[in-house]
DNA sequence: TAGATTGTTAATCGATTAACAATC
DNA sequence: TAGATTGTTAATCGATTAACAATC
């Protein structure tokens, strides 16, 4: 083991860049496995992530020799190693807010389940939606959020509500103990410093892809 | 103007990093305007994007002096400047594939419209959905995609179809001339080198947020 | 004037890339 | 053996950060 590996193994935090890239590799590996692929090369991962193949090999070799020269990486084995590094081998309960079309789409998708995230509760303020089924669960009354979040030890909230309601929901879930908010709305959310907000912005990614197409 | 500005103004391509960050700033500015904000500081933009405030000022000052010391930036003016830099002032037609819950959620959202993207056509293979209204349009038959894409000069396709159908749709839209694919499915898409694929992966972002929460 | 925030520099750190020996 | 791909080095480039004068 190189000195660098010893440091890493001894529990240093990953840099933001490394953690983000490892997560990307895991997405590709998870999907590759679903598609029945057993092996994969750094070049293939590169094509799916737009991350340089040398960078990928460099990131991985910082934690061990996971590949076979001339062959590539084993999909299952590499997935396991990355999960270990990211310490995300367990299941995590998450809460979904908003049982509209977007909320239903999120609930019925396998993207969260594939990565160990279990939608443990879904909430809506609309009394017509409360009690209705959503992905095998019942939509819960928004008023019950604090108790449910505490009971089920939920630290991740997914916001699929109207933009106007987003800040109120953010305030309420933070008060109940949520530390990570995944924001599907376009609202700019104010949260305490110890809470992380991730906002999806498809249009932003398009803008930027378009620049490189037009230029 | 510094030599660097002269270079930029003369038509050099932005680096990937700069273009990505400018797009982020534009998302915040667009939303800040919606919320009635007239001015904004680099510190505020930093809070919403998780990009360092010095980095933001540095990025912007490479193109001109857009701010006022002691005051900050004017939201409208700065939006305009960034749009100029990204050359995305016009309207762009995009095509939506899949009129299920996710497709409907995408169509009824304002995220694309806010940034000048006009959903000019929506397609589905399900004959029950074809002809039905979606966000003021009619869902079109999937078979008509090639003609519609060429007629409306569409270079961006948004995929909200089942994962199993994604590669076929990608092949078809590429054949019709699409250059940018926004992939909401979990499929790993094979496309020619001149086509850009952007895959949204909420679970990946959660994984990585969770790492920093757990560590 | 006092407070705030930009624009800019300089130093450091991490990402990117090409190249290639090692080895499957 | 021949071909392929990893693991690793070294050089370069861009991102990050602290610091602070300029100035609103």
XYZ file of C-alpha atoms (C1' of nucleotides) in Angstrom:
478
model
C 0.000 0.000 0.000
C 1.261 3.442 -0.897
C 1.295 6.151 1.784
C -1.713 7.683 0.072
C -3.707 4.472 0.430
C -2.815 4.189 4.067
C -4.172 7.684 4.597
C -7.367 6.913 2.752
C -7.868 3.619 4.509
C -7.372 5.250 7.865
C -10.577 7.207 7.423
C -9.777 10.473 5.707
C -12.683 12.148 4.043
C -12.856 11.927 0.297
C -12.641 15.199 -1.568
C -15.926 16.405 -3.046
C -14.648 15.665 -6.547
C -13.639 12.086 -5.795
C -16.908 11.295 -3.997
C -18.926 12.738 -6.889
C -16.998 10.715 -9.451
C -17.174 7.478 -7.473
C -20.959 7.927 -7.275
C -21.058 8.276 -11.051
C -19.064 5.094 -11.518
C -21.488 3.320 -9.228
C -24.451 4.484 -11.303
C -22.872 3.028 -14.432
C -21.920 -0.229 -12.686
C -25.402 -0.655 -11.211
C -26.982 -0.233 -14.611
C -24.334 -2.386 -16.334
C -25.175 -5.188 -13.919
C -28.871 -4.801 -14.689
C -27.989 -5.189 -18.346
C -26.172 -8.422 -17.606
C -22.638 -7.128 -18.090
C -19.968 -8.932 -16.051
C -16.864 -6.922 -16.919
C -16.235 -3.315 -17.818
C -13.192 -1.245 -18.806
C -12.249 2.240 -17.689
C -12.808 3.277 -21.309
C -16.423 2.094 -21.213
C -17.123 3.817 -17.910
C -15.598 6.920 -19.463
C -18.016 6.848 -22.390
C -21.020 6.741 -20.077
C -19.837 9.344 -17.597
C -17.807 11.748 -19.747
C -15.013 11.359 -17.205
C -11.527 10.745 -18.568
C -10.510 7.059 -18.459
C -7.137 7.816 -16.873
C -8.909 9.795 -14.176
C -11.157 6.811 -13.479
C -8.217 4.421 -13.132
C -6.419 6.940 -10.973
C -9.427 7.413 -8.688
C -9.830 3.667 -8.234
C -6.166 2.819 -7.814
C -6.053 5.189 -4.863
C -8.009 2.559 -2.905
C -6.598 -0.699 -4.222
C -5.921 -2.740 -7.351
C -9.429 -3.597 -8.389
C -8.824 -4.311 -12.075
C -7.031 -6.933 -14.163
C -4.597 -5.662 -16.782
C -5.686 -6.548 -20.275
C -9.158 -7.420 -18.996
C -10.781 -4.584 -17.062
C -12.922 -4.535 -13.931
C -15.464 -7.025 -12.641
C -18.791 -5.188 -12.363
C -19.954 -6.826 -9.129
C -16.614 -6.625 -7.370
C -16.035 -2.998 -8.308
C -19.559 -2.014 -7.222
C -18.859 -3.561 -3.849
C -15.545 -1.777 -3.443
C -17.047 1.606 -4.301
C -19.947 1.033 -1.927
C -17.422 0.298 0.799
C -15.501 3.478 0.031
C -18.679 5.579 -0.012
C -19.972 3.743 3.087
C -23.372 3.391 1.491
C -23.911 -0.309 1.729
C -26.976 -0.104 3.919
C -30.559 0.834 3.232
C -31.682 4.378 3.873
C -35.205 5.563 4.456
C -36.255 8.638 2.519
C -39.442 10.699 2.540
C -41.252 11.954 -0.536
C -43.237 15.201 -0.458
C -45.893 15.723 -3.104
C -48.013 12.934 -4.586
C -48.729 14.654 -7.890
C -47.509 13.457 -11.270
C -43.869 14.085 -10.458
C -44.142 12.460 -7.038
C -45.856 9.433 -8.527
C -43.204 9.178 -11.226
C -40.460 9.326 -8.607
C -42.203 6.746 -6.396
C -42.702 4.258 -9.205
C -39.171 4.627 -10.547
C -36.449 2.220 -9.516
C -33.654 4.805 -9.449
C -33.794 5.246 -5.706
C -34.385 1.589 -4.871
C -31.466 0.533 -7.082
C -29.120 2.496 -4.875
C -30.467 1.406 -1.520
C -32.914 4.237 -0.920
C -36.264 3.106 0.381
C -39.154 5.534 0.052
C -40.493 4.983 3.541
C -43.202 7.643 3.490
C -44.993 9.934 1.040
C -46.865 13.050 2.100
C -49.319 15.458 0.532
C -51.413 18.336 1.844
C -54.274 17.575 -0.537
C -56.903 15.664 1.454
C -58.076 13.995 -1.764
C -54.654 12.402 -2.164
C -54.141 11.411 1.484
C -54.909 7.717 1.924
C -54.583 6.990 -1.800
C -52.025 4.348 -2.818
C -48.649 5.383 -4.200
C -46.140 2.699 -5.136
C -47.615 0.237 -2.664
C -47.844 2.745 0.179
C -50.554 5.086 1.353
C -50.086 8.819 0.990
C -49.834 10.272 4.497
C -51.246 13.511 5.815
C -48.680 16.277 5.707
C -49.460 17.096 9.343
C -47.953 13.797 10.467
C -44.537 14.478 8.967
C -42.639 15.280 12.152
C -43.621 12.077 13.930
C -43.055 9.870 10.894
C -39.646 11.368 10.077
C -38.472 10.887 13.641
C -39.878 7.371 14.008
C -38.421 6.116 10.749
C -35.105 7.884 11.230
C -35.373 9.692 7.910
C -32.610 12.128 7.005
C -33.380 12.563 3.308
C -36.431 14.404 1.925
C -37.366 14.559 -1.757
C -39.404 17.637 -2.693
C -41.847 17.132 -5.568
C -44.243 19.867 -4.499
C -45.235 23.141 -6.221
C -42.441 25.714 -6.102
C -44.476 28.039 -3.895
C -44.732 25.371 -1.200
C -41.101 24.293 -1.268
C -39.666 26.648 1.362
C -42.377 25.770 3.873
C -41.770 22.051 3.379
C -38.011 22.614 3.658
C -38.509 24.463 6.959
C -40.761 21.716 8.301
C -38.524 18.787 7.355
C -35.411 20.517 8.671
C -37.234 21.062 11.945
C -38.045 17.349 12.025
C -34.397 16.399 11.566
C -33.822 16.003 7.824
C -30.239 16.743 6.754
C -30.383 16.249 2.978
C -33.026 17.777 0.715
C -33.403 16.729 -2.862
C -35.217 19.610 -4.531
C -37.168 18.949 -7.729
C -38.723 22.423 -7.642
C -37.225 25.588 -9.035
C -37.350 27.378 -5.676
C -34.186 28.719 -4.071
C -34.255 27.208 -0.595
C -32.914 28.753 2.594
C -31.664 26.114 5.029
C -29.280 25.968 8.000
C -25.611 25.392 7.206
C -25.686 21.753 8.307
C -28.373 20.828 5.770
C -27.430 20.009 2.164
C -29.748 20.966 -0.700
C -29.444 19.368 -4.123
C -31.479 21.048 -6.808
C -32.079 19.293 -10.120
C -32.072 21.692 -12.991
C -32.514 19.949 -16.322
C -32.788 23.247 -18.166
C -29.424 24.353 -16.821
C -27.786 21.210 -18.123
C -29.440 21.755 -21.485
C -28.221 25.356 -21.644
C -24.736 24.237 -21.134
C -24.920 21.319 -23.561
C -26.350 23.713 -26.119
C -23.425 26.083 -25.706
C -21.041 23.387 -26.803
C -23.298 22.437 -29.676
C -23.605 26.030 -30.898
C -19.945 26.965 -30.348
C -9.949 45.242 -21.197
C -7.320 42.766 -20.098
C -5.711 40.517 -22.713
C -7.797 37.657 -21.317
C -11.031 39.519 -21.963
C -9.985 40.336 -25.481
C -9.370 36.645 -26.113
C -12.734 35.664 -24.695
C -14.577 38.364 -26.587
C -12.973 37.287 -29.836
C -14.850 34.007 -29.726
C -12.810 31.458 -27.792
C -14.758 28.561 -26.451
C -15.485 28.523 -22.750
C -14.002 25.662 -20.783
C -16.483 23.020 -19.674
C -16.148 24.170 -16.070
C -16.839 27.820 -16.793
C -19.849 27.047 -18.998
C -21.296 24.745 -16.344
C -20.869 27.336 -13.623
C -22.291 30.194 -15.699
C -25.366 28.034 -16.343
C -25.755 27.569 -12.607
C -25.553 31.288 -11.989
C -28.214 31.801 -14.617
C -30.532 29.319 -12.875
C -30.205 31.249 -9.628
C -30.681 34.607 -11.345
C -33.750 33.414 -13.234
C -35.337 32.192 -10.045
C -34.251 35.286 -8.070
C -35.994 37.441 -10.660
C -39.145 35.346 -10.338
C -39.011 35.982 -6.612
C -38.850 39.722 -7.246
C -35.219 40.232 -6.274
C -33.468 43.110 -8.038
C -29.929 42.779 -6.743
C -27.787 39.835 -5.646
C -24.283 39.407 -4.234
C -21.691 36.806 -5.128
C -22.139 35.517 -1.580
C -25.843 34.888 -2.145
C -25.233 33.126 -5.456
C -22.642 31.056 -3.632
C -25.166 29.902 -1.024
C -27.559 28.646 -3.686
C -24.979 26.977 -5.931
C -22.352 25.761 -3.464
C -19.775 27.471 -5.659
C -17.175 29.615 -3.891
C -17.997 33.350 -3.999
C -14.491 34.299 -5.143
C -14.780 31.798 -7.970
C -18.070 33.409 -9.023
C -16.555 36.905 -9.091
C -13.545 35.583 -10.949
C -15.693 33.832 -13.563
C -17.741 36.963 -14.164
C -14.874 39.448 -14.162
C -13.299 37.514 -17.013
C -16.002 38.962 -19.264
C -16.473 42.470 -17.902
C -17.218 44.483 -14.780
C -20.815 43.576 -14.190
C -21.074 44.374 -10.498
C -20.981 47.456 -8.279
C -18.563 47.392 -5.350
C -20.361 47.564 -2.040
C -23.658 46.754 -3.767
C -23.531 43.541 -5.780
C -24.982 42.602 -9.144
C -28.217 43.646 -10.819
C -30.231 40.480 -11.425
C -31.623 41.473 -14.828
C -28.395 42.899 -16.168
C -26.303 39.955 -15.060
C -28.799 37.458 -16.533
C -28.502 39.257 -19.841
C -24.718 39.242 -19.774
C -24.547 35.527 -19.013
C -27.067 34.744 -21.736
C -24.869 36.669 -24.158
C -21.791 34.733 -23.073
C -23.601 31.395 -23.357
C -25.206 32.508 -26.643
C -28.550 31.200 -25.463
C -30.725 34.227 -25.876
C -33.064 32.689 -28.425
C -35.821 30.146 -28.145
C -35.076 26.501 -28.813
C -37.528 23.825 -29.782
C -37.253 20.558 -27.902
C -39.068 17.231 -28.248
C -40.461 15.180 -25.380
C -40.648 11.389 -25.595
C -43.057 9.605 -23.289
C -46.401 11.026 -22.154
C -46.633 9.053 -18.920
C -46.529 10.578 -15.454
C -42.960 11.757 -15.785
C -43.538 13.169 -19.267
C -46.640 15.000 -18.075
C -44.765 16.383 -15.087
C -41.974 17.616 -17.362
C -44.428 19.149 -19.831
C -46.373 21.024 -17.172
C -43.286 22.306 -15.410
C -41.902 25.734 -16.170
C -38.245 24.764 -15.832
C -37.694 24.433 -19.546
C -39.817 27.418 -20.562
C -38.027 29.636 -18.036
C -34.789 29.082 -19.873
C -36.060 29.523 -23.403
C -36.809 25.898 -24.211
C -40.109 25.376 -25.945
C -41.545 21.864 -25.908
C -42.544 21.825 -29.557
C -43.676 18.212 -29.740
C -44.488 15.272 -27.449
C -44.523 11.673 -28.651
C -45.751 8.348 -27.325
C -46.068 4.873 -28.802
C -49.243 4.143 -26.826
C -52.194 4.672 -29.167
C -54.395 5.480 -26.166
C -52.185 8.474 -25.398
C -51.743 9.719 -28.965
C -54.076 12.639 -29.633
C -54.598 13.325 -25.929
C -53.720 16.810 -24.663
C -50.460 17.426 -22.851
C -49.621 20.932 -21.688
C -51.766 22.503 -24.398
C -50.427 20.274 -27.179
C -51.567 16.984 -28.591
C -49.461 13.877 -28.075
C -48.132 12.828 -31.471
C -47.695 9.340 -32.867
C -44.163 8.082 -32.354
C -44.002 7.115 -36.030
C -44.097 10.769 -37.055
C -40.969 11.719 -35.132
C -38.541 12.000 -38.038
C -40.681 14.439 -40.013
C -41.588 16.543 -36.987
C -38.006 16.798 -35.732
C -36.765 17.886 -39.134
C -39.585 20.338 -39.786
C -39.299 22.027 -36.397
C -35.516 22.035 -36.426
C -35.316 20.202 -33.114
C -31.877 19.307 -31.793
C -32.804 18.447 -28.207
C -34.781 15.345 -27.149
C -35.973 14.664 -23.607
C -36.434 10.955 -22.834
C -39.167 10.162 -20.292
C -39.858 6.663 -21.583
C -39.405 3.260 -19.883
C -35.735 2.300 -19.588
C -36.158 -0.644 -21.946
C -37.307 1.673 -24.746
C -34.638 4.328 -24.263
C -31.952 2.992 -26.618
C -34.423 2.582 -29.478
C -35.703 6.145 -29.019
C -32.119 7.413 -28.830
C -31.273 5.658 -32.098
C -34.366 7.072 -33.783
C -33.898 10.669 -32.658
C -30.202 10.643 -33.543
C -31.125 9.404 -36.986
C -33.574 12.308 -37.287
C -30.872 14.840 -36.410
C -31.031 15.328 -32.644
C -27.666 16.324 -31.118
C -28.492 16.580 -27.405
C -30.366 13.920 -25.434
C -31.636 14.566 -21.963
C -32.063 11.119 -20.440
C -34.488 10.700 -17.532
C -34.213 6.894 -17.692
C -31.584 4.747 -16.037
C -30.457 3.205 -19.341
C -26.846 3.560 -20.507
C -27.193 4.978 -24.001
C -24.913 4.336 -26.949
C -24.763 7.325 -29.291
C -22.369 8.663 -31.949
C -19.513 10.869 -30.742
C -21.159 14.089 -31.957
C -24.252 13.554 -29.800
C -24.251 14.602 -26.124
C -26.180 12.592 -23.542
C -27.076 14.047 -20.146
C -28.421 11.518 -17.682
C -30.175 12.681 -14.525
C -29.370 10.486 -11.600
C -30.970 11.725 -8.406
C -29.890 8.628 -6.497
C -26.257 9.268 -7.416
C -26.454 12.771 -6.004
C -28.062 11.418 -2.856
C -25.337 8.803 -2.440
C -22.731 11.431 -2.567
C -24.570 13.850 -0.273
C -25.026 10.988 2.155
C -21.302 10.269 2.171
C -20.602 13.741 3.477
C -23.394 13.430 6.010
C -22.113 10.090 7.308
C -18.405 10.991 7.231
C -17.513 58.548 6.820
C -18.334 53.539 7.688
C -19.749 49.325 5.958
C -20.100 46.283 2.263
C -18.819 43.964 -1.809
C -16.423 43.789 -6.076
C -12.319 42.890 -8.899
C -7.796 40.990 -8.747
C -3.551 38.867 -7.232
C -0.829 35.111 -5.615
C -0.301 30.725 -3.652
C -1.979 26.101 -3.317
C -4.432 22.250 -4.480
C -6.826 18.984 -7.383
C -8.044 17.522 -12.249
C -6.549 16.436 -16.695
C -3.830 14.369 -20.011
C -0.228 11.763 -22.498
C 2.726 8.269 -22.161
C 4.156 3.777 -21.088
C 5.811 -0.171 -18.388
C 3.595 -3.991 -16.230
C 0.873 -7.792 -16.879
C -3.365 -10.313 -17.835
C 2.962 -14.667 -28.402
C 0.045 -10.614 -29.499
C -3.356 -7.590 -28.070
C -5.545 -5.199 -24.557
C -5.986 -2.660 -20.434
C -4.502 -1.496 -15.888
C -1.640 1.108 -12.650
C 1.449 4.901 -12.324
C 4.333 8.822 -13.390
C 5.151 13.467 -14.752
C 3.793 17.666 -16.774
C 0.182 20.966 -17.446
C -3.894 23.203 -16.686
C -7.862 24.850 -14.191
C -10.186 25.406 -9.556
C -9.928 26.952 -4.988
C -8.914 29.965 -1.434
C -7.243 33.853 1.375
C -6.268 38.335 1.270
C -6.988 43.019 0.244
C -7.071 47.365 -2.365
C -10.551 49.769 -4.865
C -14.801 51.836 -4.655
C -19.819 51.995 -4.312
